Coordinates of C-alpha atoms in Angstrom, one line a residue:
M1 CA -0.8 0.2 0.1
F2 CA 3.0 2.4 0.7
M3 CA 4.1 1.8 -2.3
L4 CA 1.0 2.5 -4.2
V5 CA 1.0 5.2 -2.4
L6 CA 4.6 6.0 -3.0
G7 CA 4.0 5.8 -6.8
S8 CA 1.1 7.9 -6.8
I9 CA 2.6 10.5 -5.9
E10 CA 5.2 10.5 -8.3
I11 CA 2.7 9.9 -11.6
T12 CA 1.5 12.7 -10.2
N13 CA 4.2 15.4 -10.1
S14 CA 5.4 13.8 -13.8
I15 CA 2.1 14.3 -15.2
Y16 CA 2.3 18.2 -14.0
L17 CA 5.7 18.9 -14.9
K18 CA 5.0 16.9 -18.6
Q19 CA 1.7 20.1 -18.1
A20 CA 3.9 22.9 -16.7
L21 CA 6.7 22.1 -19.7
T22 CA 2.9 21.5 -23.1
S23 CA 2.9 24.9 -21.8
V24 CA 6.6 26.7 -21.4
A25 CA 6.2 25.5 -24.5
Y26 CA 3.6 26.9 -25.9
E27 CA 3.4 30.7 -24.2
G28 CA 6.8 30.7 -26.3
A29 CA 6.0 29.3 -29.7
R30 CA 3.2 32.3 -29.2
L31 CA 5.6 34.8 -28.7
A32 CA 8.5 33.3 -31.1
S33 CA 5.3 33.6 -33.9
G34 CA 4.7 36.9 -33.6
A35 CA 5.0 39.7 -36.2
S36 CA 7.8 40.5 -34.1
G37 CA 9.5 37.5 -32.0
T38 CA 12.9 36.2 -31.4
K39 CA 14.2 33.4 -31.0
S40 CA 16.2 35.2 -28.1
D41 CA 13.1 36.3 -27.2
A42 CA 11.4 33.1 -26.6
E43 CA 14.3 30.9 -25.9
S44 CA 14.1 34.3 -22.1
F45 CA 10.4 34.0 -21.9
C46 CA 10.4 30.2 -21.3
T47 CA 13.4 30.4 -19.0
Q48 CA 11.4 33.3 -16.9
L49 CA 8.3 30.8 -16.6
L50 CA 10.2 27.4 -15.8
T51 CA 11.8 29.5 -13.3
A52 CA 8.3 30.5 -11.9
R53 CA 7.2 26.9 -11.9
Q54 CA 11.0 26.1 -10.0
I55 CA 11.8 23.2 -13.2
Q56 CA 14.6 22.4 -12.2
G57 CA 17.3 22.0 -15.2
A58 CA 15.2 22.4 -18.2
S59 CA 16.5 23.1 -21.9
V60 CA 14.6 25.3 -23.9
S61 CA 15.5 25.5 -27.9
C62 CA 13.7 27.4 -30.9
T63 CA 13.4 27.7 -34.3
Q64 CA 15.8 29.5 -35.8
I65 CA 13.6 32.8 -37.0
T66 CA 15.3 35.8 -38.4
P67 CA 13.6 39.1 -39.6
A68 CA 13.7 37.8 -43.3
T69 CA 11.3 34.8 -42.0
T70 CA 8.6 34.3 -43.9
R71 CA 4.8 34.8 -42.8
G72 CA 3.5 31.4 -42.8
T73 CA 6.8 29.4 -41.6
L74 CA 6.7 26.9 -39.1
I75 CA 8.2 27.9 -35.9
T76 CA 8.4 25.3 -32.8
V77 CA 9.3 25.8 -29.5
T78 CA 10.7 22.6 -27.4
V79 CA 11.5 23.1 -24.1
T80 CA 13.1 19.5 -21.8
A81 CA 13.2 18.9 -18.5
P82 CA 15.7 15.8 -16.4
A83 CA 12.3 14.3 -14.4
E84 CA 13.6 12.7 -11.5
Q85 CA 15.6 16.5 -10.9
N86 CA 11.8 17.5 -10.9
S87 CA 10.6 14.3 -8.4
F88 CA 10.4 14.2 -5.3
G89 CA 13.1 11.8 -5.4
L90 CA 10.5 9.2 -3.9
T91 CA 11.2 6.0 -5.9
R92 CA 12.6 5.1 -9.1
Y93 CA 10.2 5.3 -12.3
F94 CA 12.1 8.2 -13.2
R95 CA 15.7 8.4 -12.8
N96 CA 18.0 9.1 -16.2
R97 CA 15.1 10.3 -18.9
D98 CA 13.7 13.2 -20.4
L99 CA 10.4 14.7 -20.2
T100 CA 10.5 16.8 -23.3
A101 CA 7.0 19.2 -25.3
A102 CA 6.9 21.3 -27.7
A103 CA 4.1 23.2 -29.4
T104 CA 4.3 24.3 -33.2
M105 CA 3.0 27.6 -35.2
P106 CA 2.6 29.4 -37.8
R107 CA 4.7 33.3 -37.9
L108 CA 2.6 35.1 -38.1

């Protein structure tokens, strides 16, 4: 019974982490796909959101965007975080695993 409770806590935490990464990727893609959006702005904004959500060890990558990037070009923001570094450490289910989320939007 005790292991079931610990496992449930870890699973719930990983679901929260995956949802948070998805939300951060979406917000970054939304910013980057704007007419004046830049790669550095999107990555910086995502990093701020990750810090606010207390997600440790995450990395952010974004499609290269320049002023010449045409409208309709797909912009992808990918956010990755290690599950172990963001877990309570109660179980070993998520050791050496990364959770990744990506969002893609067309350039406006």
